[in-house]
Short mmCIF file of C-alpha atoms in Angstrom, two decimals:
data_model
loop_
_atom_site.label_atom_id
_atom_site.label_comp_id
_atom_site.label_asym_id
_atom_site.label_seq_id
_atom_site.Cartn_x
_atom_site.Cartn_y
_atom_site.Cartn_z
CA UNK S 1260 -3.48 13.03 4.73
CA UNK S 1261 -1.61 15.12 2.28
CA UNK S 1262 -1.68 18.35 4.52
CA UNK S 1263 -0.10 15.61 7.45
CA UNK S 1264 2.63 15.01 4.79
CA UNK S 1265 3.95 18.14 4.04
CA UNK S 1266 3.66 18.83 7.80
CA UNK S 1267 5.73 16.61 8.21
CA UNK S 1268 8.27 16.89 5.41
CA UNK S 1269 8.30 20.47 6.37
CA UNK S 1270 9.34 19.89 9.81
CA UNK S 1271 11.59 16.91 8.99
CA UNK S 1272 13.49 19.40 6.92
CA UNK S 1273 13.86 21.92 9.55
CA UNK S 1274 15.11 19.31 11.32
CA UNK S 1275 17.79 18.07 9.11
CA UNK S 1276 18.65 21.47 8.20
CA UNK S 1277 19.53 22.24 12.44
CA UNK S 1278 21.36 18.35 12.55
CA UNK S 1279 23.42 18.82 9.57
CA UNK S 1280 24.69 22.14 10.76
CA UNK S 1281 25.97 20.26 14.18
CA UNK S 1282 27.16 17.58 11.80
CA UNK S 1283 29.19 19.80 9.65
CA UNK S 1284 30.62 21.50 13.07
CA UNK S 1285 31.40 17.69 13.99
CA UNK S 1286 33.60 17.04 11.49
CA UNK S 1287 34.98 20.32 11.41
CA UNK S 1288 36.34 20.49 14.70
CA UNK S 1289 37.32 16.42 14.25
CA UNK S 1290 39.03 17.52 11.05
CA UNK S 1291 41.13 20.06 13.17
CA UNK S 1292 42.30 17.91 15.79
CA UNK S 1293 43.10 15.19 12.96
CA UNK S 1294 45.24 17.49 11.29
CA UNK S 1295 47.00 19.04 14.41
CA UNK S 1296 48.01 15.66 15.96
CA UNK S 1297 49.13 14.59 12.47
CA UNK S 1298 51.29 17.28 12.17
CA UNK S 1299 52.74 17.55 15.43
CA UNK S 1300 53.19 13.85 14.89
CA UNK S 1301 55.23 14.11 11.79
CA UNK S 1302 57.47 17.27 13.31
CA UNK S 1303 58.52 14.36 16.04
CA UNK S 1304 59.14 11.98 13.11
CA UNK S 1305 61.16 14.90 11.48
CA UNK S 1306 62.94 15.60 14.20
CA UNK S 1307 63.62 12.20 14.91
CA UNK S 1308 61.87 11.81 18.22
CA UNK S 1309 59.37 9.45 17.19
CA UNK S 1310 59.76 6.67 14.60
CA UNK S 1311 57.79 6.25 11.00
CA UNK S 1312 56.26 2.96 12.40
CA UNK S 1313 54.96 4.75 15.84
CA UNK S 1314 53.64 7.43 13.56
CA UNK S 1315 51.65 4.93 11.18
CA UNK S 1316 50.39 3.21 14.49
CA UNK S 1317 49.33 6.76 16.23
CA UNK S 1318 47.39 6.95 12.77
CA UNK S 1319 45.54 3.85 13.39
CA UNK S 1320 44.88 4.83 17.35
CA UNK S 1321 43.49 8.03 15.87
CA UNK S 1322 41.35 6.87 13.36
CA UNK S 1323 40.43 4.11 15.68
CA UNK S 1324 39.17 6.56 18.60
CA UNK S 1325 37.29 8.97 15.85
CA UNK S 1326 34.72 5.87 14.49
CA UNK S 1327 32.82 5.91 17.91
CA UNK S 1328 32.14 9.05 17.39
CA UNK S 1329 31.13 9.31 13.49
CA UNK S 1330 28.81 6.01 14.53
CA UNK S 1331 27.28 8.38 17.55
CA UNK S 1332 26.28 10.81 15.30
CA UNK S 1333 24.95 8.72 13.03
CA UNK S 1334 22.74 7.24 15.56
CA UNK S 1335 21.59 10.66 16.36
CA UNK S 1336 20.80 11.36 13.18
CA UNK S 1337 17.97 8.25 12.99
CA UNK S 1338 17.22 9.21 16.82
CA UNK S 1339 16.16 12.76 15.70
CA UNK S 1340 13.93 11.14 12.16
CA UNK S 1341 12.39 8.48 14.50
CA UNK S 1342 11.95 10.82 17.64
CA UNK S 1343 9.97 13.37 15.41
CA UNK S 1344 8.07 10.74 13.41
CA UNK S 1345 7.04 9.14 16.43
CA UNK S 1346 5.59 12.86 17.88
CA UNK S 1347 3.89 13.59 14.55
CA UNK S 1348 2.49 10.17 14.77
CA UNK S 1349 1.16 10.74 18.25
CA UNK S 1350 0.14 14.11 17.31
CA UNK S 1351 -1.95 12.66 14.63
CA UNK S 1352 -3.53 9.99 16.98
CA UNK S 1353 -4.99 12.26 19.07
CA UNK S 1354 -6.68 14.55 15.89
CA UNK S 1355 -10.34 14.14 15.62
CA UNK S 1356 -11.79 11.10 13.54
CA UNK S 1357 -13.06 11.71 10.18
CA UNK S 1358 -16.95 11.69 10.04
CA UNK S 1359 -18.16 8.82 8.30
CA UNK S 1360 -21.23 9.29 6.35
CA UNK S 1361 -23.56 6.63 6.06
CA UNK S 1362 -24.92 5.68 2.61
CA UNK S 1363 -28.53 4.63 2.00
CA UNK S 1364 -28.14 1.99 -0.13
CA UNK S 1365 -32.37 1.36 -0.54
CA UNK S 1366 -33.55 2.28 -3.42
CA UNK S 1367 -30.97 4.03 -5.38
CA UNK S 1368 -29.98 3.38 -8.60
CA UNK S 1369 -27.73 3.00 -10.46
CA UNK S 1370 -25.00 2.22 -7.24
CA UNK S 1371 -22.15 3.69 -9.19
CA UNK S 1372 -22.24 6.87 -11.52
CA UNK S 1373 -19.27 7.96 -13.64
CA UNK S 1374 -19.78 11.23 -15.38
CA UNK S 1375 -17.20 12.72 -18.12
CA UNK S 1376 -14.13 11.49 -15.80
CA UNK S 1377 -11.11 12.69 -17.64
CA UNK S 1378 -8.03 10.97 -16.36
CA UNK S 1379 -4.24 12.78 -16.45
CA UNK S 1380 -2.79 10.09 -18.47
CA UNK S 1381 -5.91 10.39 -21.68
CA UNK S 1382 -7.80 13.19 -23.66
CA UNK S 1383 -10.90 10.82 -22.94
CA UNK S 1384 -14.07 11.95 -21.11
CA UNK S 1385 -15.30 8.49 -19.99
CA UNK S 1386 -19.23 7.95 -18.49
CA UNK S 1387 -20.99 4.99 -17.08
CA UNK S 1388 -23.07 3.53 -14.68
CA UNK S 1389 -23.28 0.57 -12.49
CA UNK S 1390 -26.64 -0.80 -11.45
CA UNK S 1391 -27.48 -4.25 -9.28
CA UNK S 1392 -26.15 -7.37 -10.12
CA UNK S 1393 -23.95 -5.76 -13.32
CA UNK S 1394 -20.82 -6.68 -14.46
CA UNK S 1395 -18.96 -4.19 -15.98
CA UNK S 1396 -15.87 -4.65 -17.72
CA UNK S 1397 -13.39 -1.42 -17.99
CA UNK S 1398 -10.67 -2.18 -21.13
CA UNK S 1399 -8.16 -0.25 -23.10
CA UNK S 1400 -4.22 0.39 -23.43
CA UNK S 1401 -2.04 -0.15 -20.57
CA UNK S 1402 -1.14 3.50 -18.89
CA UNK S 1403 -4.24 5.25 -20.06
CA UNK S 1404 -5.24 5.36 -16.36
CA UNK S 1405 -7.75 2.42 -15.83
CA UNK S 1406 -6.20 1.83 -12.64
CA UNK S 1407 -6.47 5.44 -11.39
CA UNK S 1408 -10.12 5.60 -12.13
CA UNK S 1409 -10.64 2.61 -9.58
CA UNK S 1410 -8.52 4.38 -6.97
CA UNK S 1411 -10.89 7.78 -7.52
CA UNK S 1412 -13.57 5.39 -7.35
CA UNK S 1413 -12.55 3.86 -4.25
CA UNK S 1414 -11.74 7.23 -2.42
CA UNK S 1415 -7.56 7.05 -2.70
CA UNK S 1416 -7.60 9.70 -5.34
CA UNK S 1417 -9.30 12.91 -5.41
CA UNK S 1418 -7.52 14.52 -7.85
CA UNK S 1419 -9.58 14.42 -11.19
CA UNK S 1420 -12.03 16.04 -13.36
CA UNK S 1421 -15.46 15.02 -14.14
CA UNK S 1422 -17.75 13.41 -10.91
CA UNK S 1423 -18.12 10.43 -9.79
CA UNK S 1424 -21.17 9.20 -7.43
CA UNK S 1425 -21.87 6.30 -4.88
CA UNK S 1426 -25.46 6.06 -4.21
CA UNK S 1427 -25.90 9.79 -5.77
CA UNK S 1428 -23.28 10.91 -2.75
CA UNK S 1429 -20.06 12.72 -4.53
CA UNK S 1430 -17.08 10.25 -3.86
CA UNK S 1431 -15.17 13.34 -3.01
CA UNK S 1432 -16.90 14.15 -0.33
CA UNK S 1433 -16.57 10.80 1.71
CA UNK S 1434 -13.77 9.26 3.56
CA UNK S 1435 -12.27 6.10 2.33
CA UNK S 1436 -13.81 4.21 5.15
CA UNK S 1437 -17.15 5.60 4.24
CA UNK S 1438 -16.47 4.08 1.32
CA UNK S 1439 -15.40 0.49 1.68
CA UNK S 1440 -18.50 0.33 4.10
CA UNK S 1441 -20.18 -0.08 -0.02
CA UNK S 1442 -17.58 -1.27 -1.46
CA UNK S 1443 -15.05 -4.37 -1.93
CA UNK S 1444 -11.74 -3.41 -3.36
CA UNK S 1445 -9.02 -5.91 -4.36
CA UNK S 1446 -6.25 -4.66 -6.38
CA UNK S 1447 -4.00 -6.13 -9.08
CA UNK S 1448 -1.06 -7.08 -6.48
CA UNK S 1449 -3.62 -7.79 -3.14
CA UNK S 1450 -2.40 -7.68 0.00
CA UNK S 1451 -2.11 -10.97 1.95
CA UNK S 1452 -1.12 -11.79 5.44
CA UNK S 1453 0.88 -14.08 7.44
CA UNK S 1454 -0.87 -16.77 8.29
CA UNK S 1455 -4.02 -19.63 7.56
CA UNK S 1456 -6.41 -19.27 4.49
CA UNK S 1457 -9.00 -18.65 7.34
CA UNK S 1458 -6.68 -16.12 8.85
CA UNK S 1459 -7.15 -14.11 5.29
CA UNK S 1460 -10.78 -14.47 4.70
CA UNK S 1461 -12.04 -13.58 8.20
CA UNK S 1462 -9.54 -10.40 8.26
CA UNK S 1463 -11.37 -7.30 8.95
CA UNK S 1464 -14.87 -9.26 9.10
CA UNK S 1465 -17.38 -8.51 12.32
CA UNK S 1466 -18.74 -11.50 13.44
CA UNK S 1467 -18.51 -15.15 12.86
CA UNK S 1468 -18.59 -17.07 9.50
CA UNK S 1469 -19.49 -20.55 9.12
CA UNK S 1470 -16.90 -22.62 7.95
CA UNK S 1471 -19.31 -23.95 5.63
CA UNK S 1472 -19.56 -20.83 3.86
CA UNK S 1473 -15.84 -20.12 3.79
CA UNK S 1474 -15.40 -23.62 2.27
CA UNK S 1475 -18.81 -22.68 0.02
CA UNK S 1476 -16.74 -19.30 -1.64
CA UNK S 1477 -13.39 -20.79 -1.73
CA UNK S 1478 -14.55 -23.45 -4.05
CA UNK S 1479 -16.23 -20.94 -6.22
CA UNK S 1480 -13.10 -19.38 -6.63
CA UNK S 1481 -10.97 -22.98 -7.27
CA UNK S 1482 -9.36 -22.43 -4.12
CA UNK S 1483 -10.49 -25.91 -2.54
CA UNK S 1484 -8.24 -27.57 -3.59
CA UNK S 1485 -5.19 -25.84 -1.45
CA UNK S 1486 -3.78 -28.54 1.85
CA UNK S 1487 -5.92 -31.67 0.25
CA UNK S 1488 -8.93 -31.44 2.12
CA UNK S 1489 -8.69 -28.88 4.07
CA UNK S 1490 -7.60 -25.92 2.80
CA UNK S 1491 -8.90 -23.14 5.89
CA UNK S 1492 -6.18 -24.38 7.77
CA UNK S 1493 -3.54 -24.07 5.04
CA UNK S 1494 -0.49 -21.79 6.47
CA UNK S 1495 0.44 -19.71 3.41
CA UNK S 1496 3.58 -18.71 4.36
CA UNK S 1497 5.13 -15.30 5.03
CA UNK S 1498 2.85 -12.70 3.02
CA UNK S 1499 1.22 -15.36 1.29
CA UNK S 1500 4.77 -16.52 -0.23
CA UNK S 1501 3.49 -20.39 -0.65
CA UNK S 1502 0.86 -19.31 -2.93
CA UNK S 1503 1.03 -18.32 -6.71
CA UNK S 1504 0.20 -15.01 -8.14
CA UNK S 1505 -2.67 -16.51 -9.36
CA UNK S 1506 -3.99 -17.73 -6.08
CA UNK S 1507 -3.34 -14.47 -3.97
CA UNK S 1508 -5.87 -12.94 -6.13
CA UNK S 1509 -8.54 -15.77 -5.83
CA UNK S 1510 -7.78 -15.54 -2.02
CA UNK S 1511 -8.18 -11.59 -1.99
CA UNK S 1512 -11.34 -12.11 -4.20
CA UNK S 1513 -12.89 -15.03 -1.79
CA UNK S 1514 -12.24 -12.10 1.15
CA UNK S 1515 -14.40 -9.66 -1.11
CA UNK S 1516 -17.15 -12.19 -1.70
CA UNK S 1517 -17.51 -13.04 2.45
CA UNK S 1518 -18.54 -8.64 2.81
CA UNK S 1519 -21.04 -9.26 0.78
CA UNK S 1520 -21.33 -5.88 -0.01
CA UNK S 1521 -23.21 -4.09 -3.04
CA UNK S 1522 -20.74 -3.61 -5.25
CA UNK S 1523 -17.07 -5.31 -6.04
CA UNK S 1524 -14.26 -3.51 -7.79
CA UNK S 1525 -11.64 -6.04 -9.11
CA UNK S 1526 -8.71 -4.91 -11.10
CA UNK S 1527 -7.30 -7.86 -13.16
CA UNK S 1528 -8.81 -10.60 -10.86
CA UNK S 1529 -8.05 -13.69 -13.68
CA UNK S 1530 -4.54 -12.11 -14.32
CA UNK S 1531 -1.68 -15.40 -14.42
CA UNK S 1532 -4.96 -17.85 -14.61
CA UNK S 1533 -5.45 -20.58 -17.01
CA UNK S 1534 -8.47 -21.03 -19.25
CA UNK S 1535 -10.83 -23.26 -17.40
CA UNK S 1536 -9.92 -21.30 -14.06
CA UNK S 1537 -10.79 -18.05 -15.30
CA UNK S 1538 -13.98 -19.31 -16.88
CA UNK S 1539 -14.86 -21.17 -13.45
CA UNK S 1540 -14.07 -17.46 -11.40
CA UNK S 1541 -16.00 -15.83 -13.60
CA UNK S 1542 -18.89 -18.42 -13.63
CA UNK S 1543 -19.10 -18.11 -9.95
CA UNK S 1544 -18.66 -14.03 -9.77
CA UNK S 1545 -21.55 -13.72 -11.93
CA UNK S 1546 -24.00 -15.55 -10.54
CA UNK S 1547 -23.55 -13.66 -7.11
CA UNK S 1548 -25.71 -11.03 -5.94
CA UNK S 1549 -23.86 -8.40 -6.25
CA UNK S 1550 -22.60 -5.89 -8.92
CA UNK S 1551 -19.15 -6.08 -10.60
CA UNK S 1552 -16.37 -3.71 -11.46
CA UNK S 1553 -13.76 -4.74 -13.35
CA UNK S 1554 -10.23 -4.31 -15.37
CA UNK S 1555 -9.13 -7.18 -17.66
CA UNK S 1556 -7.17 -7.62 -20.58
CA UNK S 1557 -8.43 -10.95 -21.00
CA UNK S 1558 -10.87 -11.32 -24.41
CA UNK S 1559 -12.65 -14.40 -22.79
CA UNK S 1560 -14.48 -12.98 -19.88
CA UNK S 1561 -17.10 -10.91 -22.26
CA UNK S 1562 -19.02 -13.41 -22.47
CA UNK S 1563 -20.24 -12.48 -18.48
CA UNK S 1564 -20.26 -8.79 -18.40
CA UNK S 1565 -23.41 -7.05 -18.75
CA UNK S 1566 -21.39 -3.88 -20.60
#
């Protein structure tokens, strides 16, 4: 992806480099004529043949019959970023597919292994391990890169020191889709879409899910109480703009919980939560059969981590 970018960037600055040269020849040339009609303009004024009012309104035509123009290159301009954008794009569709490895997830342990990971914003080497069914909880300072380890973790950041292992298979070595194939991943600001609740927690799934179950998950995560009784068919608005901060997160988490997958990496999952909420999440995230990631600032979740 990064090699794509500078591609890119490297192209789109020939580019601009070629368009503003025909831009500055634009206005040049514009300039020129601007300046001759003026002039000749004002000799007639001078000389009498022309009035100061036909002048002033010759001005006007001038300017008027020059904005088509500067609004045509313009347009040119975006036609050239968009024409190449959409080639690269293309170009990129029709690369190869990554290989994506498939983890053995039998009898490996532990499912997670962090070893002396140094991250660029602390002097500290940090090491752990994640076996079934734990719940780990990951504190400190804001800034000191707690965030950053979960994105190396997840496969969006390859750039760090130390190793860090998914079923004994260096993280660095497999694709993000590889990846989230093991793990669940919801982040501090999740993403939600346009839509139903059921719209959200059947995203990306294969297969059918029991409405039951979705029901089942979104009251472990004090969700079912959203459109009275029946809270699946709850629109939440554009990008989930009827629903609290709060809520987003429970929704992303109830989305992480229908994978079922081995291992869930939450980063500040009871953030904006009251008391009793947060102690019914975490109540429900512990008894599932899974193990657990996790950020949080808050000092009454201890209690339900295993480290």
């Amino acid at each position: 992806v990064k090699d794509v970018s500078e591609q890119y960037h490297d192209k789109m600055v020939k580019s601009s480099k070629g368009l503003s040269f025909t831009l500055i020849i634009q206005s040049a040339i514009a300039g020129i004529v601007f300046t001759v009609i003026h002039l000749c303009s004002a000799w007639f004024v001078y000389t009498k043949s022309m009035s100061v009012g036909d002048f002033i309104l010759m001005s006007g035509y001038i300017v008027s019959l020059m904005a088509p123009f500067n609004a045509l290159a313009a347009s040119f301009s975006d036609l050239k970023k968009n024409h190449l954008a959409l080639r690269e794009g293309l170009d990129i569709l029709g690369t190869e597919q990554e290989n994506d490895e498939i983890l053995s997830q039998e009898n490996i342990s532990p499912i997670l292994e962090v070893n002396s990971y140094k991250s660029p914003y602390s002097s500290d080497l940090l090491s752990f391990s994640v076996n079934q069914r734990d719940i780990i909880l990951l504190t400190g300072e804001s800034g000191k890169g707690k965030t950053t380890l979960i994105h190396s973790i997840v496969g969006l950041n390859v750039n760090f020191s130390g190793s860090i292992a998914l079923y004994g298979c260096d993280v660095k070595k497999l694709s993000p889709s590889s990846i989230s194939k093991s793990i669940s991943f919801v982040q501090q600001e999740p993403t939600i879409f346009t839509g139903t609740v059921r719209d959200n927690l059947l995203y990306g799934i294969e297969g059918s899910v029991e409405d039951a179950r979705l029901l089942s998950i979104l009251d472990g995560v004090c969700l079912s109480g959203l459109n009275n009784s029946d809270p699946l068919d709850y629109h939440v608005g554009q990008k989930g703009n009827k629903l609290s901060g709060g809520e987003k997160r429970r929704l992303a988490i109830a989305r992480a919980v229908i994978r079922d997958l081995p291992l869930m990496v939450l980063d500040e999952p009871t953030a904006g939560l009251d008391y009793d909420t947060e102690q019914s999440v975490m109540a429900y995230l512990s008894n599932l059969n899974c193990a657990i990631l996790l950020i949080s600032h808050s000092h009454n979740i201890h209690s339900y981590c295993t480290n």
